[in-house]
Coordinates of C-alpha atoms in Angstrom, one line a residue:
X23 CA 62.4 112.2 -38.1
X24 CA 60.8 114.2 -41.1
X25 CA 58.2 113.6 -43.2
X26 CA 61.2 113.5 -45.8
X27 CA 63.5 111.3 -44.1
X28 CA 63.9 107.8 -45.3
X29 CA 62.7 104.8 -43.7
X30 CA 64.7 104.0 -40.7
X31 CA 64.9 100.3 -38.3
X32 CA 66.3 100.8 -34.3
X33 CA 69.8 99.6 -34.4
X34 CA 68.3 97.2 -31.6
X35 CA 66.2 95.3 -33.9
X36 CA 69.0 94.1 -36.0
X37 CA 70.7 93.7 -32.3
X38 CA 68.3 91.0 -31.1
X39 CA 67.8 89.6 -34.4
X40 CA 69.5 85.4 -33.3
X41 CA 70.3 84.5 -36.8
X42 CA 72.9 87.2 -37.6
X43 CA 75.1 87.0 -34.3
X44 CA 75.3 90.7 -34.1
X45 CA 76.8 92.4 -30.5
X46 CA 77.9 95.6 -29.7
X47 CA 81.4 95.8 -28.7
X48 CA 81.9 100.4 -28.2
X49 CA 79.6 103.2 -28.1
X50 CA 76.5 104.5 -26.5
X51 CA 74.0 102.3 -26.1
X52 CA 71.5 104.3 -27.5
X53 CA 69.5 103.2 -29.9
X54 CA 69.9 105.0 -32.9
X55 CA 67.7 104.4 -36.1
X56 CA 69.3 102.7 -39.2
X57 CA 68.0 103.8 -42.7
X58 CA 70.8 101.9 -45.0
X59 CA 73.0 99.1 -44.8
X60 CA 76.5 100.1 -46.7
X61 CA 80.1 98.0 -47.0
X62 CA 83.4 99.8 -47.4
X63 CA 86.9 98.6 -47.7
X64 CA 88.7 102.2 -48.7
X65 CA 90.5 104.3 -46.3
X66 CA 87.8 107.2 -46.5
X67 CA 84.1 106.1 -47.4
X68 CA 82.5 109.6 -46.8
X69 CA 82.2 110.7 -50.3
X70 CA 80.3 107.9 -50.7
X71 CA 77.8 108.4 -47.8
X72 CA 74.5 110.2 -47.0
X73 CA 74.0 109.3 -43.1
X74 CA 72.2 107.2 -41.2
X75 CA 74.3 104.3 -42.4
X76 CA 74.8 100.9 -40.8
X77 CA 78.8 100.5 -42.3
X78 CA 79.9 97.1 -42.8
X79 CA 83.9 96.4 -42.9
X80 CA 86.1 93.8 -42.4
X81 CA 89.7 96.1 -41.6
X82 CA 91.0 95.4 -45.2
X83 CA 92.3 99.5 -45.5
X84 CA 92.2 100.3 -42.0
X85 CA 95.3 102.1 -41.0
X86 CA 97.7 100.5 -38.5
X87 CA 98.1 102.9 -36.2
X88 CA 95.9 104.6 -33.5
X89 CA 95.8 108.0 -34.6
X90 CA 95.3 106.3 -38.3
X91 CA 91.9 104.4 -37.1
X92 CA 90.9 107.8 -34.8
X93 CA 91.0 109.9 -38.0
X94 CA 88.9 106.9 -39.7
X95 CA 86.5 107.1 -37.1
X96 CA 85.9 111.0 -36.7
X97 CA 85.8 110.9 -40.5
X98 CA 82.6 108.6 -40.5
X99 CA 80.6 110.3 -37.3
X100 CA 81.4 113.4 -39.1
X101 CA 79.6 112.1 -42.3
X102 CA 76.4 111.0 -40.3
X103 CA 77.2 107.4 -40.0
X104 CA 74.7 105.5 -37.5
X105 CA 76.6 102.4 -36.3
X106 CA 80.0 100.7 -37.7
X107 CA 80.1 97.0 -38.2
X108 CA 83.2 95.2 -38.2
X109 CA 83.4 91.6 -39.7
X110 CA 86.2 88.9 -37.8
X111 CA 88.2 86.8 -39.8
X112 CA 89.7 86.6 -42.4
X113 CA 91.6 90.1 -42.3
X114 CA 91.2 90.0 -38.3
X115 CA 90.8 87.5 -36.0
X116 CA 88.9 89.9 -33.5
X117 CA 87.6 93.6 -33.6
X118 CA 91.0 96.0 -32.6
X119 CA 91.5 97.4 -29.3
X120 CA 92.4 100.4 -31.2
X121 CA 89.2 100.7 -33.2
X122 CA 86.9 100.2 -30.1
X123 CA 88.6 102.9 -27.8
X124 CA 88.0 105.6 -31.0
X125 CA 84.3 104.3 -31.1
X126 CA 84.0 105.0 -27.7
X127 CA 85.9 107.9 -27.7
X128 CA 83.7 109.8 -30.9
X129 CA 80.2 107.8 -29.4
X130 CA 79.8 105.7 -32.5
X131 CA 78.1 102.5 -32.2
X132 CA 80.5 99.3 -33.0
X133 CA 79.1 96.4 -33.9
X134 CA 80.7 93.0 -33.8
X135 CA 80.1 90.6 -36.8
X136 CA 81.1 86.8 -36.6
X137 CA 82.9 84.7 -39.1
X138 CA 79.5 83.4 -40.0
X139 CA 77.4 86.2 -40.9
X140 CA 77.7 87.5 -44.3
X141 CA 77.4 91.1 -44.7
X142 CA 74.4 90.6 -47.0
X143 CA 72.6 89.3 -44.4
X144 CA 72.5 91.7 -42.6
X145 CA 71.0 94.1 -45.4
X146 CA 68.3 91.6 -45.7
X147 CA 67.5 91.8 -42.1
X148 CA 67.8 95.6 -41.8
X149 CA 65.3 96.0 -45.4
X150 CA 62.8 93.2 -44.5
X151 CA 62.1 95.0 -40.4
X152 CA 62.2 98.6 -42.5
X153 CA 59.8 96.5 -44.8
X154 CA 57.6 95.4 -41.9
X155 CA 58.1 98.4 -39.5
X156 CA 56.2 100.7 -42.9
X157 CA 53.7 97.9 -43.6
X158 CA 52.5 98.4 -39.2
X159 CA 52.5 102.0 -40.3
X160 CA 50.5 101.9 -43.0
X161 CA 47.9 99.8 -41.5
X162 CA 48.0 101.8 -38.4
X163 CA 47.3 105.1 -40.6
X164 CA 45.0 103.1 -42.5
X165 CA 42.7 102.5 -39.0
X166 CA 43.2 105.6 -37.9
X167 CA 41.6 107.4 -41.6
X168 CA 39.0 104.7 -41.5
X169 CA 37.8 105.5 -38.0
X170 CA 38.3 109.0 -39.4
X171 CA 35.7 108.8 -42.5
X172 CA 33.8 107.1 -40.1
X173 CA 33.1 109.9 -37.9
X174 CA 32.9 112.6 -40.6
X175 CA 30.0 110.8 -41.9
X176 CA 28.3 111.4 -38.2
X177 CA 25.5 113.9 -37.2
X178 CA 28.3 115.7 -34.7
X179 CA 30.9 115.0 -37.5
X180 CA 33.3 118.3 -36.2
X181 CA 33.2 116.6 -32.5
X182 CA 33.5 113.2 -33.4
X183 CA 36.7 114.0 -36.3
X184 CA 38.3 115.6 -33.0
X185 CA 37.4 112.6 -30.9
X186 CA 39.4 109.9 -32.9
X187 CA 42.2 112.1 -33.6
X188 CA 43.0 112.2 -30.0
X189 CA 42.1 108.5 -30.0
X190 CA 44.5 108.0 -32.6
X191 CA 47.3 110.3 -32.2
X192 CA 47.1 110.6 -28.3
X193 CA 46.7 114.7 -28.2
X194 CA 44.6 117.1 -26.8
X195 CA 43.2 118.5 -29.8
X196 CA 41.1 121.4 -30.4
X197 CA 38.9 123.4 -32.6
X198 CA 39.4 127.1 -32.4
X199 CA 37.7 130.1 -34.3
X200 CA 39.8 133.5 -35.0
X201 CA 39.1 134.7 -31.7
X202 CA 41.1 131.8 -29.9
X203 CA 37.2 130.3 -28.4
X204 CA 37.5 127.0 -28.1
X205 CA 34.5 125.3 -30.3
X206 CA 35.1 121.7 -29.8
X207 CA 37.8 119.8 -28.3
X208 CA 38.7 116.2 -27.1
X209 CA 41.4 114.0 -25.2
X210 CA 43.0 115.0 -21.9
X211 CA 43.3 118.2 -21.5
X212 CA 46.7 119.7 -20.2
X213 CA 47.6 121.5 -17.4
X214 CA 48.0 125.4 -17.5
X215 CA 49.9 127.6 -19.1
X216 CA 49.5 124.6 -22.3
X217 CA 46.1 125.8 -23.2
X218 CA 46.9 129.2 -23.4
X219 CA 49.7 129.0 -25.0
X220 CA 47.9 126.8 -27.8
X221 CA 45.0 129.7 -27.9
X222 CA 47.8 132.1 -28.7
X223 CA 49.4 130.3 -30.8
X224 CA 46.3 129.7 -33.0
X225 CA 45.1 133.3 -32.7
X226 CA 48.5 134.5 -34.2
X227 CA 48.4 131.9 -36.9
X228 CA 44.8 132.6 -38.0
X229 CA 45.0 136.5 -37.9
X230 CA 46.3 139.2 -39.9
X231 CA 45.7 142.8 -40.8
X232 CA 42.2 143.3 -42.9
X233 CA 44.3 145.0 -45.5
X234 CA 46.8 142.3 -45.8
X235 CA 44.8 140.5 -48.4
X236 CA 44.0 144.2 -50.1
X237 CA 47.3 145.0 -50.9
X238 CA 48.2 141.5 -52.0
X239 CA 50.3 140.6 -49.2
X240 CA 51.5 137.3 -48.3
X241 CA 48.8 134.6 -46.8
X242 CA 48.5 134.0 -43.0
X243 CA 50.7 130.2 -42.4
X244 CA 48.8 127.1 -42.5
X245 CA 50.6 125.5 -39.8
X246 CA 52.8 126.7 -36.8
X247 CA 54.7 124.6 -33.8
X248 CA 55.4 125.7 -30.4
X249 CA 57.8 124.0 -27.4
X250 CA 57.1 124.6 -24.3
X251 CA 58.4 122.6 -21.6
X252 CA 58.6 118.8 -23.3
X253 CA 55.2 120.0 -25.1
X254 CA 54.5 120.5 -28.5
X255 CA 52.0 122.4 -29.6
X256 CA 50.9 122.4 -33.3
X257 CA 48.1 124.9 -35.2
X258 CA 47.1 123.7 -38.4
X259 CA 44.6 126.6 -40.2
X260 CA 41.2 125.8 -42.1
X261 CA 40.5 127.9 -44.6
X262 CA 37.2 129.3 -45.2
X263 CA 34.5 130.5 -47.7
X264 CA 36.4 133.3 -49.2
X265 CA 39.7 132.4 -48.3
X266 CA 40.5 133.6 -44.9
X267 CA 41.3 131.4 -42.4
X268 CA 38.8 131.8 -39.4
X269 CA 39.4 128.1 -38.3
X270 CA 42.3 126.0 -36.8
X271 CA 43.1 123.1 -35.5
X272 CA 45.5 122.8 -32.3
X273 CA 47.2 119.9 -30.8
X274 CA 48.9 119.6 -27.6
X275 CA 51.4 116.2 -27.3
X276 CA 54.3 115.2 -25.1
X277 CA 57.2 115.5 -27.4
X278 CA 57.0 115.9 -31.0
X279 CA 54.3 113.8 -32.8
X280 CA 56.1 110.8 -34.8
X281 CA 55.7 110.5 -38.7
X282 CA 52.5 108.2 -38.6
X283 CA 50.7 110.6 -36.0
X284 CA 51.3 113.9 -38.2
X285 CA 49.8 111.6 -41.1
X286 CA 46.6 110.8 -39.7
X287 CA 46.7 114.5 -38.4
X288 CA 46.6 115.4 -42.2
X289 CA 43.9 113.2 -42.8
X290 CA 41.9 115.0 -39.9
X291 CA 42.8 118.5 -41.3
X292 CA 41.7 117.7 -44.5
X293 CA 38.3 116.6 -43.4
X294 CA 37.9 119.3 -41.0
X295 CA 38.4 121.3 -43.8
X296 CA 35.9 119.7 -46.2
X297 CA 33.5 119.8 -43.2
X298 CA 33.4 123.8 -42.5
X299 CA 34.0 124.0 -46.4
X300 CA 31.2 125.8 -48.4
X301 CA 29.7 122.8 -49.6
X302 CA 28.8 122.1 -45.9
X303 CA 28.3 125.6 -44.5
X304 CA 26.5 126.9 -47.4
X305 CA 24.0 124.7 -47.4
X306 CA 24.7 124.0 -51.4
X307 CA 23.5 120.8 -51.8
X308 CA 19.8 121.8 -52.2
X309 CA 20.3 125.0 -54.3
X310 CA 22.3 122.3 -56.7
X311 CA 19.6 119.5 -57.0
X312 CA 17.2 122.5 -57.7
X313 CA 19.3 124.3 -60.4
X314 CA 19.4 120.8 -62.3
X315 CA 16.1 120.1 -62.3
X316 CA 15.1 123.6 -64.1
X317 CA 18.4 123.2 -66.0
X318 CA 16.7 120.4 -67.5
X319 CA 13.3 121.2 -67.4
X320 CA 14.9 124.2 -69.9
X321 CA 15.8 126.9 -68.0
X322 CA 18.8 129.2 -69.1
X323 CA 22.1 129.0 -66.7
X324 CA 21.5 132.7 -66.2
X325 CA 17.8 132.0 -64.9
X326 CA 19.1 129.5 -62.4
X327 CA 22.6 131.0 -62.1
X328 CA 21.3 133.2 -59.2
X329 CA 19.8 129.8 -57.3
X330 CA 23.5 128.5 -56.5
X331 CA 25.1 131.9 -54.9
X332 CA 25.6 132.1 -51.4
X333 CA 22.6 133.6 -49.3
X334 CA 25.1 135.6 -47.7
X335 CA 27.0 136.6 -50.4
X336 CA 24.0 138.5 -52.6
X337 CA 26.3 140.6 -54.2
X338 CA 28.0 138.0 -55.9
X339 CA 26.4 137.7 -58.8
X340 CA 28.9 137.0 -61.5
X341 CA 31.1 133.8 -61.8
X342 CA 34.7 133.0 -62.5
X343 CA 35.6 130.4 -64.7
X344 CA 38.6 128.2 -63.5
X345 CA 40.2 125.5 -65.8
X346 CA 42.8 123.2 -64.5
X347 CA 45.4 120.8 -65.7
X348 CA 46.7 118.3 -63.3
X349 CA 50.6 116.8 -63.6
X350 CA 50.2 113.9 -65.6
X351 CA 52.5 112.2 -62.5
X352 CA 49.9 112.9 -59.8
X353 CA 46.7 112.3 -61.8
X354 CA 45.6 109.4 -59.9
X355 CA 45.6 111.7 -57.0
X356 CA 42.7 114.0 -58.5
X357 CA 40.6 111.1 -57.8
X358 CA 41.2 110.7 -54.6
X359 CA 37.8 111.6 -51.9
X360 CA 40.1 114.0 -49.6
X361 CA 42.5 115.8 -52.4
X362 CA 39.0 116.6 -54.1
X363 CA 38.1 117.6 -50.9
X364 CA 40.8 120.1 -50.3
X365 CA 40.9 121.2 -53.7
X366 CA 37.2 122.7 -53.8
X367 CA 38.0 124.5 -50.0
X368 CA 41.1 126.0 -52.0
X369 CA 38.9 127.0 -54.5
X370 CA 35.9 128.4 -52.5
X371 CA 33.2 126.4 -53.9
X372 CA 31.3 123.3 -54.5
X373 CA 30.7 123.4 -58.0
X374 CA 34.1 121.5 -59.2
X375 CA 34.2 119.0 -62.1
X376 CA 37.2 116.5 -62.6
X377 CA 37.8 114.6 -65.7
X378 CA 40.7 112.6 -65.5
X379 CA 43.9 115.4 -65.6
X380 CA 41.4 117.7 -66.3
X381 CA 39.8 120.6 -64.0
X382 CA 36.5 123.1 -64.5
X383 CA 35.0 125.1 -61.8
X384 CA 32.6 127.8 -61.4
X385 CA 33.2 130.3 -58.7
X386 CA 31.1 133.0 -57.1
X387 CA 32.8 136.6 -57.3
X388 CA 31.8 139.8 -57.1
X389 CA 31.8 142.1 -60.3
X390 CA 35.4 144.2 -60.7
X391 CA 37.2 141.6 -58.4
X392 CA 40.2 139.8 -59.8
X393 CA 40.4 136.3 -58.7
X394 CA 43.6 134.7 -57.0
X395 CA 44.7 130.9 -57.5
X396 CA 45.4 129.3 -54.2
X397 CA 48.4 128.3 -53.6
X398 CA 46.7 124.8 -52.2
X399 CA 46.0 124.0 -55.9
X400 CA 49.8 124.2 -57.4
X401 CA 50.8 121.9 -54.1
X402 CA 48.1 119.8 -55.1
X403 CA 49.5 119.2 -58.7
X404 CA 47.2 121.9 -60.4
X405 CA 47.5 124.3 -63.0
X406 CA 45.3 127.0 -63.6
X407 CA 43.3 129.1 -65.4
X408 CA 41.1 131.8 -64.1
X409 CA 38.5 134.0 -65.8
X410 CA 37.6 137.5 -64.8
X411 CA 33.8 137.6 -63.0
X412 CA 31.2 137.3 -65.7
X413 CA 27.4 137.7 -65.4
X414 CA 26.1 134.4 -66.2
X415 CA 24.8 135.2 -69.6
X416 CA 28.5 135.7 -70.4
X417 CA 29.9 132.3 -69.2
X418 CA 30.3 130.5 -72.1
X419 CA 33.1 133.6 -73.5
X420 CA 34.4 133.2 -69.7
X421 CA 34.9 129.5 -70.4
X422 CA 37.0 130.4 -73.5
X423 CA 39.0 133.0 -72.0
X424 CA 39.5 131.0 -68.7
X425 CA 41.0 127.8 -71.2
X426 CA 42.9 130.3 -72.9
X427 CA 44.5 131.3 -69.7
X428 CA 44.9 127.8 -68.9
X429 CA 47.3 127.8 -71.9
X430 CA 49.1 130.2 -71.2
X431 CA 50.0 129.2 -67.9
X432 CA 51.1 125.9 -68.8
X433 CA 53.1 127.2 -72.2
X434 CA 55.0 129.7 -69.6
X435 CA 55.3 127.3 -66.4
X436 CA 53.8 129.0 -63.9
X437 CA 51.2 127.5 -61.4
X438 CA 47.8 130.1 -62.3
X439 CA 47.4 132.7 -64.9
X440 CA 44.3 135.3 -64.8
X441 CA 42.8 136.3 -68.0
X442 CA 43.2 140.1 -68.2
X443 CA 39.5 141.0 -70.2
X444 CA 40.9 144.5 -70.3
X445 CA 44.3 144.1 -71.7
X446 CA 44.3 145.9 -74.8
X447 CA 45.7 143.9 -78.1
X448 CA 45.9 144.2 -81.4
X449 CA 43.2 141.3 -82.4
X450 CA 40.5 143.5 -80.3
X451 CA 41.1 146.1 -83.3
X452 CA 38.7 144.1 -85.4
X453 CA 34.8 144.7 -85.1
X454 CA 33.8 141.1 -83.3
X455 CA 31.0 140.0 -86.3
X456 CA 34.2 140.5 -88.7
X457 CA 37.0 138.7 -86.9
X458 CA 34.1 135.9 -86.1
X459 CA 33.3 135.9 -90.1
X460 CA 37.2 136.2 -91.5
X461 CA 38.1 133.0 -88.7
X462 CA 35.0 131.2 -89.9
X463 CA 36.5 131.7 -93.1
X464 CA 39.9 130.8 -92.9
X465 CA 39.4 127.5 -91.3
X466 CA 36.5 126.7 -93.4
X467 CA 38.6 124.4 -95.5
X468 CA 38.4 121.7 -92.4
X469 CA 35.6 120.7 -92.8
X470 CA 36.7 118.1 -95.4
X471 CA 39.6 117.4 -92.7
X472 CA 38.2 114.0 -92.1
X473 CA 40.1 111.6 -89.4
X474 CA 40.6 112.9 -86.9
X475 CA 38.5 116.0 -87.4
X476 CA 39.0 119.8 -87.7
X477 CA 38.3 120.1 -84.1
X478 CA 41.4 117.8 -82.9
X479 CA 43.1 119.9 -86.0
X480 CA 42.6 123.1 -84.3
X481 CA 43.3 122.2 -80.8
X482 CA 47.0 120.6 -82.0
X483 CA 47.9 124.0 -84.0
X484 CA 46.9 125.9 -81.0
X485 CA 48.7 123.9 -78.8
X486 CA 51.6 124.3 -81.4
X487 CA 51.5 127.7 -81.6
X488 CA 51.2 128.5 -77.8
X489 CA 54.9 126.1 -77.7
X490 CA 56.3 128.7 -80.6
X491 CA 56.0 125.3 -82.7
X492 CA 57.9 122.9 -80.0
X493 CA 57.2 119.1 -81.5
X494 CA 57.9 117.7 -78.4
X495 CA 56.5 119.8 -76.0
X496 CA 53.2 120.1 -78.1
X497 CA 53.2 116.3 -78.5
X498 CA 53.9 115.7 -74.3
X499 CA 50.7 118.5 -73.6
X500 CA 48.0 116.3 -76.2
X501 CA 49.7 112.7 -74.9
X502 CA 50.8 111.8 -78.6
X503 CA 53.7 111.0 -80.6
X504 CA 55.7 113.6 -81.7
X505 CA 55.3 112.1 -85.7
X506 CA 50.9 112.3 -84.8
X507 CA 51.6 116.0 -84.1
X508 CA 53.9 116.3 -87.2
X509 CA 51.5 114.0 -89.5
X510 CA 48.7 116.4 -87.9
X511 CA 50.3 119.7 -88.6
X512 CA 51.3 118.6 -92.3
X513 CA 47.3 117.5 -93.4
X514 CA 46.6 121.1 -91.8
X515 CA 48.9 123.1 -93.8
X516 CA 47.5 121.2 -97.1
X517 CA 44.1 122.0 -96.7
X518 CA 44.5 125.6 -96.1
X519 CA 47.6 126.1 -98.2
X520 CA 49.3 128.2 -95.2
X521 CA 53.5 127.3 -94.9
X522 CA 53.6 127.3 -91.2
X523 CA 57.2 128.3 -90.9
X524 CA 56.0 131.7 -91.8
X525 CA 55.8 134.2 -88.9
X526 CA 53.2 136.3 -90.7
X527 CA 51.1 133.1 -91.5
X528 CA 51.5 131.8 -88.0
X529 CA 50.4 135.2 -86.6
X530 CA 47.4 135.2 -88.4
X531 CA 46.5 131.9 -87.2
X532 CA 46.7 133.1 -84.0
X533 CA 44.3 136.1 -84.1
X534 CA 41.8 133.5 -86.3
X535 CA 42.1 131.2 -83.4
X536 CA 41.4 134.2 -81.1
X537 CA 38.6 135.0 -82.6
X538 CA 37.1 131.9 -83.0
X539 CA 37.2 131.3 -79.1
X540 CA 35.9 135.2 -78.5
X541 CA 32.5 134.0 -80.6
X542 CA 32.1 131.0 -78.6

């Protein structure tokens, strides 16, 4: 089972369940896992079917013959079926002989229904132990992140994370660095060649050419799986600082880890993660608490700008600015401790504000790099906009241009756009101190907007414009009705006398609204 299949119950469960009556009659005796309960009285159900199927019949369209029911039978294997359940009376006073030599013959699981157990019964039964088998899963991952949190909050956090995974998951489990050196480690450790073949496995996983990254190639996997010999061995990467993966986390299990284990093995990732992140590595807490404190006792961000880069990192002295925008589906899941977690390793840094659907981070660069989204983000649920580096002086235009990138990433669907400072365009024709005066001048007219402002005025006719003048999907980006953005865009055009179905007019709101984020 996947992390994608549905819930499934053992076919036994419903088997030694008294109150339906249930015994099998052909087939294997293994027990095979049931994720639907479905009743059929045509001659050939598998258009109808996805597998995994308990099928419930009472003979009303099965054929006569032998040959008849064989074809029936092949016909349901084929589509995936799990088990077939055949109700007695009124159609047939007992299961055919026919039917249970075919089940035996194509190994398919018959199951004999009596007269008194309706065939909605046994749905019920098969939902309410699904039902109950997730509910022990969910407590049981629930422990297991508990004991997890627990442990990350510990002095030998790293060692004690490894400690209840094992606990938990019943793995030899292992922190390696790039070179395959095993830094911490925990549960019973396997006999050779396991070990080494885990060491090599995370070795290959975490390495690459230095130039990969250079000449844009692809990233190294986060995660890799190895069988050797009824072991399975499993390498899940930590990224660090500046985006390399120097980190992983292997596993060693008998057999394949079930659903619930590789769950709580997320969990564990994810705080691994968060604890070799830069936040913890780099020692930023302290450098934060002091920046605020001359922040407020009126320093300028680019006198204290210099306080929050890495040690390490001297070089990087400009910042990139990153906006995000969350689905509006997922944005309960920017809240949560560990996606915050893994979003600011994705990033790089500790400096990360989130506001509902809403994302701003700083980043530390070095001047004439161009910044890459990670791809963690857009699995997350992000979009993104970056800025190029900019001294600190300059972050204010950086936060502009990174918004603006924002925009356009969302108005083209696509998970991360980079603003390009040196893209030449027409707008950049204009001296700055007279494109700031003539959009100054051409929106001046707002400030008698009243309700609900010239600021909410602007943002909705940029929005407009960025969505070629979309009602809809203007109205689904601000989270109004479509008639707000209309009512909106109509009080705009009357103050400033512009027809908005003009191209020309449009386009010149666009460079004014250019402008106007270029001066800050």
């Amino acid at each position: 089972m996947t992390e994608h299949d549905p819930p499934s119950v053992p076919l036994g469960v419903l088997l030694a369940d008294p109150s339906l009556g249930l015994r099998q009659v052909a087939g294997p005796a293994e027990d095979r896992r049931v994720g639907t309960v479905g009743t059929t009285e045509i001659e050939d159900p598998t258009p109808y079917l996805v597998g995994g199927e308990l099928l419930l019949t009472a003979g009303v369209r099965l054929p006569h013959d032998a040959d008849g029911i064989d074809t029936y039978v092949a016909r349901v294997v084929a589509a995936g079926v799990a088990a077939l359940g055949f109700g007695v009376a009124p159609v047939h006073q007992e299961v055919p002989a026919d039917l249970v030599a075919a089940c035996d013959r194509h190994g398919l699981p018959l199951l004999r229904l009596p007269p008194h157990t309706p065939f909605v019964a046994v749905g019920r039964a098969a939902y309410a132990a699904i039902a109950e088998a997730r509910n022990r899963d969910l407590k049981t991952i629930s422990r297991a992140q508990s004991a997890l949190a627990s442990a990350a909050a510990r002095p030998d956090a790293l060692q004690a994370v490894l400690t209840q995974l094992s606990a938990h998951t019943g793995t030899w489990s292992v922190l390696f660095d790039g070179r395959g050196n095993e830094l911490f480690r925990a549960g019973r450790r396997p006999a050779e060649p396991v070990p080494g073949l885990l060491r090599d496995l995370a070795v290959r996983t975490t390495s690459r050419p230095a130039t990969g990254r250079a000449a844009g190639g692809p990233p190294p996997p986060s995660a890799a799986a190895l069988h050797h010999d009824g072991v399975h061995l499993t390498v899940h990467t930590l990224p660090g600082a500046d985006g390399t993966t120097t980190l992983a986390l292997g596993q060693a299990a008998t057999g394949a880890l079930p659903l619930v284990h590789r769950q709580v093995t997320g969990t564990a990732t994810v705080l691994l993660s968060l604890l070799t992140s830069p936040r913890h590595a780099l020692n930023t807490d302290s450098r934060s608490a002091g920046a605020l404190v001359r922040l407020m006792l009126g320093a300028t961000p680019a006198e204290v700008a210099p306080v929050l880069v890495p040690s390490e990192h001297p070089a990087h002295d400009h910042w990139v600015v990153v906006h995000g925008r969350q689905d509006p589906h997922r944005s309960r899941q920017g809240q949560d401790p560990a996606q915050l977690a893994a979003l600011g390793t994705a990033l790089g840094t500790p400096y990360v504000h989130i506001d509902g659907p809403a994302l701003r981070a700083l980043v530390p660069a070095a001047p004439g790099t161009r910044p890459q989204a990670p791809a963690q983000a857009a699995a997350l649920g992000w979009t993104l906009g970056l800025s190029t580096p900019s001294p600190a002086a300059g972050l204010s235009r950086a936060d502009a241009r990174a918004e603006r990138a924002l925009r356009r990433a969302i108005a083209a669907g696509v998970p991360a756009v980079v603003h390009e400072a040196t893209a030449p365009a027409v707008h950049s024709l204009v001296p700055p101190a007279e494109a700031e005066e003539f959009a100054r001048a051409r929106f001046a007219a707002l400030d008698r907007a009243g309700p609900p402002g010239a600021a909410v005025l602007l943002g909705t006719l940029r929005t407009w414009l960025t969505f070629h003048g979309s009602w809809d999907r203007t109205a689904t980006e601000l989270r109004v009705h479509r008639n707000t953005v209309r009512h909106r865009m109509t009080r705009f055009a009357e103050l400033l006398g512009a027809d908005l179905q003009d191209p020309a007019v449009r386009m010149e709101l666009w460079f004014a609204l250019e402008w106007l984020s270029d001066a800050g």
